[in-house]
Coordinates of C-alpha atoms in Angstrom, one line a residue:
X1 CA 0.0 0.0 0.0
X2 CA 1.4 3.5 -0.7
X3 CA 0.9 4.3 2.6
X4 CA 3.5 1.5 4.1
X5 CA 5.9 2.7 1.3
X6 CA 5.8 6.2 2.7
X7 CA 5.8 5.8 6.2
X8 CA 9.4 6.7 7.8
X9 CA 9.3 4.9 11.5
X10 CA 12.2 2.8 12.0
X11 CA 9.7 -0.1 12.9
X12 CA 8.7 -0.4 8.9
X13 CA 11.1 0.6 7.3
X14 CA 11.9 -2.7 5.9
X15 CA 9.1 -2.1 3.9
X16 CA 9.6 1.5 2.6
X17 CA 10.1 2.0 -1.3
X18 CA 13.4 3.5 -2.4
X19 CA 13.2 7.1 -2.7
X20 CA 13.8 7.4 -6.5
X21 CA 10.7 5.6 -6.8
X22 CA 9.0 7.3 -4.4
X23 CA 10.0 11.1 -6.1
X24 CA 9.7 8.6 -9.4
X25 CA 5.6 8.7 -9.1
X26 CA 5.2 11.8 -7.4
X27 CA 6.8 13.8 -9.8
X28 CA 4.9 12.1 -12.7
X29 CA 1.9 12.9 -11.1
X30 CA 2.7 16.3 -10.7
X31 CA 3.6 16.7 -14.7
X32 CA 0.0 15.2 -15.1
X33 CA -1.4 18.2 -12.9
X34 CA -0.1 20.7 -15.7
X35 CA -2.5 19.0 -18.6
X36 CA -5.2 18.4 -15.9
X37 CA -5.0 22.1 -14.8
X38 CA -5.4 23.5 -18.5
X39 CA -8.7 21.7 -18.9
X40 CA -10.0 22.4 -15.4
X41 CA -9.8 26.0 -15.9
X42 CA -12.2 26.4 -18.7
X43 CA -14.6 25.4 -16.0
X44 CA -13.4 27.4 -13.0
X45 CA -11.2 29.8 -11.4
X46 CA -7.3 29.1 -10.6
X47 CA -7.9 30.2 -6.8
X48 CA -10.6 28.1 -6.7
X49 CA -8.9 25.1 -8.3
X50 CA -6.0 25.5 -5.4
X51 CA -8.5 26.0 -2.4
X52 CA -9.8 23.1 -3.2
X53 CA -7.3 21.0 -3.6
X54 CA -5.6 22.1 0.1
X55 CA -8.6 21.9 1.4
X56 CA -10.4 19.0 0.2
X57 CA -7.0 17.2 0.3
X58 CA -6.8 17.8 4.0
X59 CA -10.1 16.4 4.6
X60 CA -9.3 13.3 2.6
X61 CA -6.2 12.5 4.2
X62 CA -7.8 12.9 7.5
X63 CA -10.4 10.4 6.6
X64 CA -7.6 7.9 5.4
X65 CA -5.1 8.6 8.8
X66 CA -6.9 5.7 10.6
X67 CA -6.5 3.2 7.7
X68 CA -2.9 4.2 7.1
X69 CA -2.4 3.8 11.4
X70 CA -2.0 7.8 11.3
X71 CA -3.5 10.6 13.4
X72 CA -3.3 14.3 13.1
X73 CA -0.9 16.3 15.2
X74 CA -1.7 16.1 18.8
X75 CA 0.3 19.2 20.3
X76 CA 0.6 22.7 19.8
X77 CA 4.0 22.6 19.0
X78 CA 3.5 20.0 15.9
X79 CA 0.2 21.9 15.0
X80 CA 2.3 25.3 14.2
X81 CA 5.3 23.5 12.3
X82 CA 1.6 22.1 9.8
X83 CA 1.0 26.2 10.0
X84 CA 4.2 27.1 9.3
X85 CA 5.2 24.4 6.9
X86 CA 1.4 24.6 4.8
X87 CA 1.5 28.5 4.6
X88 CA 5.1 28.0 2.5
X89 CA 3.9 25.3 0.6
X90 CA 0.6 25.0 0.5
X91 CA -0.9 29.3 0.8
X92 CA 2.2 30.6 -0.8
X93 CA 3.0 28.5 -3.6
X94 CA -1.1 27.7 -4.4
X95 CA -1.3 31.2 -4.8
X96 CA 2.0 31.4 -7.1
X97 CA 0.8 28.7 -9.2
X98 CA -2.8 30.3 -9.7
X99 CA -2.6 34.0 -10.0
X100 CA 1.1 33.6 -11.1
X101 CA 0.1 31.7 -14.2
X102 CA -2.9 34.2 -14.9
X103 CA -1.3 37.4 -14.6
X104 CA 2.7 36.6 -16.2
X105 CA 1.6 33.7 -18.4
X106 CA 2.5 30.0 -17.8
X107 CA 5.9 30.4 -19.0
X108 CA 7.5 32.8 -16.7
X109 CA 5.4 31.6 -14.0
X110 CA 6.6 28.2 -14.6
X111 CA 10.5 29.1 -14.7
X112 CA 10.3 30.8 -12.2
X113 CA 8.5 28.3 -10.0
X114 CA 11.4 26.2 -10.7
X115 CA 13.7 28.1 -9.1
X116 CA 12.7 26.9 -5.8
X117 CA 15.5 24.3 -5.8
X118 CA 18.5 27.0 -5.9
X119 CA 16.8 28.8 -2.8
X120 CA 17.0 25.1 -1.3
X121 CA 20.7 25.0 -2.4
X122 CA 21.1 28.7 -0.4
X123 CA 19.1 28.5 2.4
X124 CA 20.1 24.9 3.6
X125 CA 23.8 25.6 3.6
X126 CA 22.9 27.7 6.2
X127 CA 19.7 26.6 8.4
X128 CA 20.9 23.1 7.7
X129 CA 24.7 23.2 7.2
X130 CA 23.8 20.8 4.0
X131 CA 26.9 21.6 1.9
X132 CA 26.3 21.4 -1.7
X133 CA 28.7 20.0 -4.3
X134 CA 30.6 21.2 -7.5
X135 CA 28.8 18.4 -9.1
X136 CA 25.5 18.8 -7.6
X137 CA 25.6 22.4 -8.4
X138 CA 26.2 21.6 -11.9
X139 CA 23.5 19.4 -11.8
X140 CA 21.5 22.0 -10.7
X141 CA 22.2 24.3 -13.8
X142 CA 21.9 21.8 -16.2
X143 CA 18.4 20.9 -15.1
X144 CA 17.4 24.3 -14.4
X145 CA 18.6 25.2 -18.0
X146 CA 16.4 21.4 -19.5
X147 CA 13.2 23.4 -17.6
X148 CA 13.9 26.8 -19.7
X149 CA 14.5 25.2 -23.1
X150 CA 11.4 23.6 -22.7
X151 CA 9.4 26.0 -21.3
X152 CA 10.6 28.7 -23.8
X153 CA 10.4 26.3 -26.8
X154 CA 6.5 26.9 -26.5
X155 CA 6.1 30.1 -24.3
X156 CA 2.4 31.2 -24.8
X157 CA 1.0 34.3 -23.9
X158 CA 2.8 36.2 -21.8
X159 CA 1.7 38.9 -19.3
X160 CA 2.7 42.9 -19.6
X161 CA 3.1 45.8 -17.3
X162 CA 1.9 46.0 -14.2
X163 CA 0.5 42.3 -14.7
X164 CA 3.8 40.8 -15.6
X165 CA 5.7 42.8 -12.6
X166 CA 2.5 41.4 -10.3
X167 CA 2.5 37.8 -11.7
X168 CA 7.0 37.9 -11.8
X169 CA 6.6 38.9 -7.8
X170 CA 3.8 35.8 -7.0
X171 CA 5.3 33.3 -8.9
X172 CA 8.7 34.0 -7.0
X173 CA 6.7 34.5 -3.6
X174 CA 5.8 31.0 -4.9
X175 CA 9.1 29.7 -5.6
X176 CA 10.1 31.0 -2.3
X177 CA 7.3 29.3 -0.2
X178 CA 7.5 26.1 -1.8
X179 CA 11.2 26.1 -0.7
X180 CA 11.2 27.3 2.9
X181 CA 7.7 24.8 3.1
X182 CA 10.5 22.1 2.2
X183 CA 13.3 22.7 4.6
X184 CA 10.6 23.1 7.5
X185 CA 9.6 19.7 7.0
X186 CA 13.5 18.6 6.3
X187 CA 13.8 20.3 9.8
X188 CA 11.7 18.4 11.5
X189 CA 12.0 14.9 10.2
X190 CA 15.4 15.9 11.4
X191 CA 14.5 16.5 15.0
X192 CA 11.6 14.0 15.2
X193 CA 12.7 10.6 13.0
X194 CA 9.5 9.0 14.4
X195 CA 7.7 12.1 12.7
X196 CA 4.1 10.6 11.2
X197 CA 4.6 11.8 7.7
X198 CA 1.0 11.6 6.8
X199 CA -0.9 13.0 9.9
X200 CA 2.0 16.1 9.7
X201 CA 0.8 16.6 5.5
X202 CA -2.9 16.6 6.5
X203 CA -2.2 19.1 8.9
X204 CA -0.5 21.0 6.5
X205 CA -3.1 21.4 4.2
X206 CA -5.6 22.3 6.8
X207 CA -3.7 25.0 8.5
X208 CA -2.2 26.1 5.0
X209 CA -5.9 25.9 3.0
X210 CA -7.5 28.2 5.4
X211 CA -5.9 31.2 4.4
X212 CA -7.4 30.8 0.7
X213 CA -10.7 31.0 1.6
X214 CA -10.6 34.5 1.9
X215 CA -9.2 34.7 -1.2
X216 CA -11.6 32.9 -3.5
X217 CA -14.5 35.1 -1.9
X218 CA -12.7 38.4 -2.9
X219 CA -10.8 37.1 -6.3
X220 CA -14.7 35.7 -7.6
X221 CA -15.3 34.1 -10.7
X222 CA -17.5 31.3 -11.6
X223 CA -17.3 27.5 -11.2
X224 CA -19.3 25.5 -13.6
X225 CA -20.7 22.4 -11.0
X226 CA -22.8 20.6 -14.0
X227 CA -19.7 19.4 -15.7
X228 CA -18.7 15.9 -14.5
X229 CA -15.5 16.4 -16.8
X230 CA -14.6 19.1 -13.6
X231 CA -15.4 16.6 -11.0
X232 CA -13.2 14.2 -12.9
X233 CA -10.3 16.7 -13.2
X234 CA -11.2 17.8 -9.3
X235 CA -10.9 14.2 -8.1
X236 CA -7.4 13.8 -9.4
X237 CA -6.3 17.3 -8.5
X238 CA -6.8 16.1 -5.4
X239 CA -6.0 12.8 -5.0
X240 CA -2.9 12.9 -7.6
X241 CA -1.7 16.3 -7.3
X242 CA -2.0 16.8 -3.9
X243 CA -2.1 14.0 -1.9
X244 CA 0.4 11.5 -3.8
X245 CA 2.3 14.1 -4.7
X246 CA 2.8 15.5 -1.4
X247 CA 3.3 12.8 0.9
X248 CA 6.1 11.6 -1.3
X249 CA 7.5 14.4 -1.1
X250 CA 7.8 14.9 2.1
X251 CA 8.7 11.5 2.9
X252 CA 11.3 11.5 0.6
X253 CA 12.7 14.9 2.2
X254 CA 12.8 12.9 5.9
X255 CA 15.6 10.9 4.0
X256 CA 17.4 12.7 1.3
X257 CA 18.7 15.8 1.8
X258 CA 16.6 18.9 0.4
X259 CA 19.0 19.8 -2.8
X260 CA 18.6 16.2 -3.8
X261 CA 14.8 15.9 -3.5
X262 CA 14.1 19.3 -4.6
X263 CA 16.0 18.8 -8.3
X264 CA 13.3 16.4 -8.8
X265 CA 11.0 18.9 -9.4
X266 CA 12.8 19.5 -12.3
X267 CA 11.1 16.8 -14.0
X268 CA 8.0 18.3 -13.5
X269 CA 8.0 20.4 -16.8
X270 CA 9.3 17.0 -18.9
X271 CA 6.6 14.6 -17.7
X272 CA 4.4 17.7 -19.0
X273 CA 6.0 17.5 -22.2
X274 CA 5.6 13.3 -22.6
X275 CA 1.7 14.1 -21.8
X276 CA 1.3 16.1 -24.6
X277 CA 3.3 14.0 -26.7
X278 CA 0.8 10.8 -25.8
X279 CA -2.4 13.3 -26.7
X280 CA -1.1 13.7 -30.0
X281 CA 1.1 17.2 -29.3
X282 CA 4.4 16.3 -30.8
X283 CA 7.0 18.1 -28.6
X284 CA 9.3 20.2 -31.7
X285 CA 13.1 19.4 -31.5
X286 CA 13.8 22.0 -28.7
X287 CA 11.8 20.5 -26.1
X288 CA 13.2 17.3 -26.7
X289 CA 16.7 18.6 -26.1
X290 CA 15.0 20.7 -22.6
X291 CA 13.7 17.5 -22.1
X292 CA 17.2 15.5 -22.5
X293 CA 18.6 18.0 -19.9
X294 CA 16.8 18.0 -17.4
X295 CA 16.9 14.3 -17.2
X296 CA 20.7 15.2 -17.8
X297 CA 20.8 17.0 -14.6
X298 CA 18.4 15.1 -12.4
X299 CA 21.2 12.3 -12.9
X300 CA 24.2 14.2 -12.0
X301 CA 22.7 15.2 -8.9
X302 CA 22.0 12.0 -7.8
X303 CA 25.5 10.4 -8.9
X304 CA 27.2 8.7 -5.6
X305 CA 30.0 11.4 -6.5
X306 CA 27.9 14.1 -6.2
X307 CA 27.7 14.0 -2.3
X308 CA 31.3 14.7 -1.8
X309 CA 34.2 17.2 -2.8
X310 CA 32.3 20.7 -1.6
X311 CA 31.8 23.7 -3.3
X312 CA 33.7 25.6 -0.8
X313 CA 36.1 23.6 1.7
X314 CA 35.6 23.9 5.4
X315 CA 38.6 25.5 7.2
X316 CA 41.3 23.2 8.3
X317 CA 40.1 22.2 11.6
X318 CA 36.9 22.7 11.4
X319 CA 35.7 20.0 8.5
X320 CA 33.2 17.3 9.6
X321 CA 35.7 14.3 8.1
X322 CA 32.5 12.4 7.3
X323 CA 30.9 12.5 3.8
X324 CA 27.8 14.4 2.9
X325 CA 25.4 11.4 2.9
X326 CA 26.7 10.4 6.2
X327 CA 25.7 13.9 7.6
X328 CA 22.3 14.4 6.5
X329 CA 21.3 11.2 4.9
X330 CA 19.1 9.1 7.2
X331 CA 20.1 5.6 5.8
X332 CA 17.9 2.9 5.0
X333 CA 18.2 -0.8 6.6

């Protein structure tokens, strides 16, 4: 059961999936939402489409903590990392995605969503003293380079004036949130390895969905209810985009550490790409080559070779001796 494969106590780990698999699925599923996205939008608004899913994402997973042997944060101090945690990446980066998109156009928004793994790379190296490496960085690059190739190789409309400027500033408020939402959740697997990954997601939609509310009252629009195609598109929103995707992420971020997971996302865009390609859109020659790099880059970051030789040494005297995996890394059986 997914749930099994996800869960980080010591007592099963046994039976945990590996964690390529496991950011394998998730990121597939969040190429799908892309496509998925598209057609739900001629039927509602984008605030609407990412209220729901925190929101009705939270309630699901509440109502499947008892078959996964899960329960919801039962102190104060767990229930304000969820707050914390789901206004990063739930509030923040909902909002990027949404009213991003709308106001700069999908393909700036989209870049610039994908920056969120060189804030990872910034921010950790000092909150988390994860040190990155020559060859992780230029992992990074080369990915990050795969997502604007193919992004750019079909642009759409883009956004102007004060639009653009307003959509540039959420989709990097998005960016932003999405990372920080990350390396709270790398924080506390850190300090809690018994965390229980899905009771602490749930919580993080609920306490991060909350805030949108207010939002869909005020932004309006209409939501077309009679369309079953919507409910369709809703139902795996929900259970694909948010749910799967989510909890494998943050399992996967109790074990690897944060630059690692978050180049992952750089697949995102591709598995977009392939989608199109199997509904009959022929990716052009460009995207194929984005498509080759980020794969390209993905793979470098995850080479055994990328966890040593630092970007920067330590001074002498100073150096932790052991390797990078050995420092952050919480190994496997």
């Amino acid at each position: 059961m997914v749930w099994v494969a996800i869960d980080n106590q010591p007592q099963r780990a046994g039976q945990r999936l590996p964690v390529p698999v496991i950011l394998g699925v998730s990121m597939t599923a969040a190429g799908v939402v892309y496509p998925v996205t598209d057609a739900a939008l001629h039927h509602t608004s984008p605030i609407m489409i990412a209220t729901l899913r925190a929101l009705a994402g939270g309630a699901l997973l509440t109502m499947m903590l008892p078959l996964m042997g899960s329960r919801l944060p039962r102190t104060r101090r767990l229930w304000g990392w969820a707050l914390g945690i789901g206004l990063g990446n739930t509030t923040l980066t909902q909002v990027g995605i949404s009213v991003g998109t709308q106001r700069a156009g999908s393909a700036v928004a989209a870049v610039l969503l994908n920056s969120s793994p060189f804030f990872v790379a910034v921010i950790a190296r000092f909150a988390l003293a994860e040190s990155i490496t020559r060859l992780r960085a230029a992992g990074l690059i080369i990915g990050f380079a795969g997502v604007l190739v193919v992004v750019l190789s079909h642009p759409g409309a883009v956004g102007h004036g004060s639009q653009l400027a307003i959509g540039l500033a959420l989709s990097l408020l998005g960016a932003l949130g999405w990372a920080c939402g990350g390396l709270g959740m790398r924080v506390l697997t850190q300090r809690e390895p018994n965390l229980d990954i899905p009771g602490i997601t749930a919580a993080q939609f609920l306490a991060g969905g909350l805030p949108l509310i207010p939002l869909v009252l005020l932004a309006g629009g209409s939501t077309d209810w009679s369309r079953p195609t919507l409910d369709a598109q809703l139902v795996f929103l929900v259970l694909g985009g948010q749910i799967l995707v989510y909890l494998g992420f943050n399992a996967a971020l109790g074990r690897w550490p944060s630059t690692r997971v978050y180049a992952w996302t750089f697949l995102v865009p591709a598995v977009a790409v392939v989608v199109d390609a199997i509904q009959g859109n022929l990716p052009n020659s460009t995207a194929m080559i984005g498509v080759a790099l980020v794969i390209l880059g993905v793979a470098i970051v995850n080479l055994p070779r990328a966890e040593a030789d630092p970007v920067e040494p330590q001074p002498t005297g100073s150096a932790d001796p052991r390797s990078d995996a050995e420092r952050v890394i919480v190994p496997g059986p």
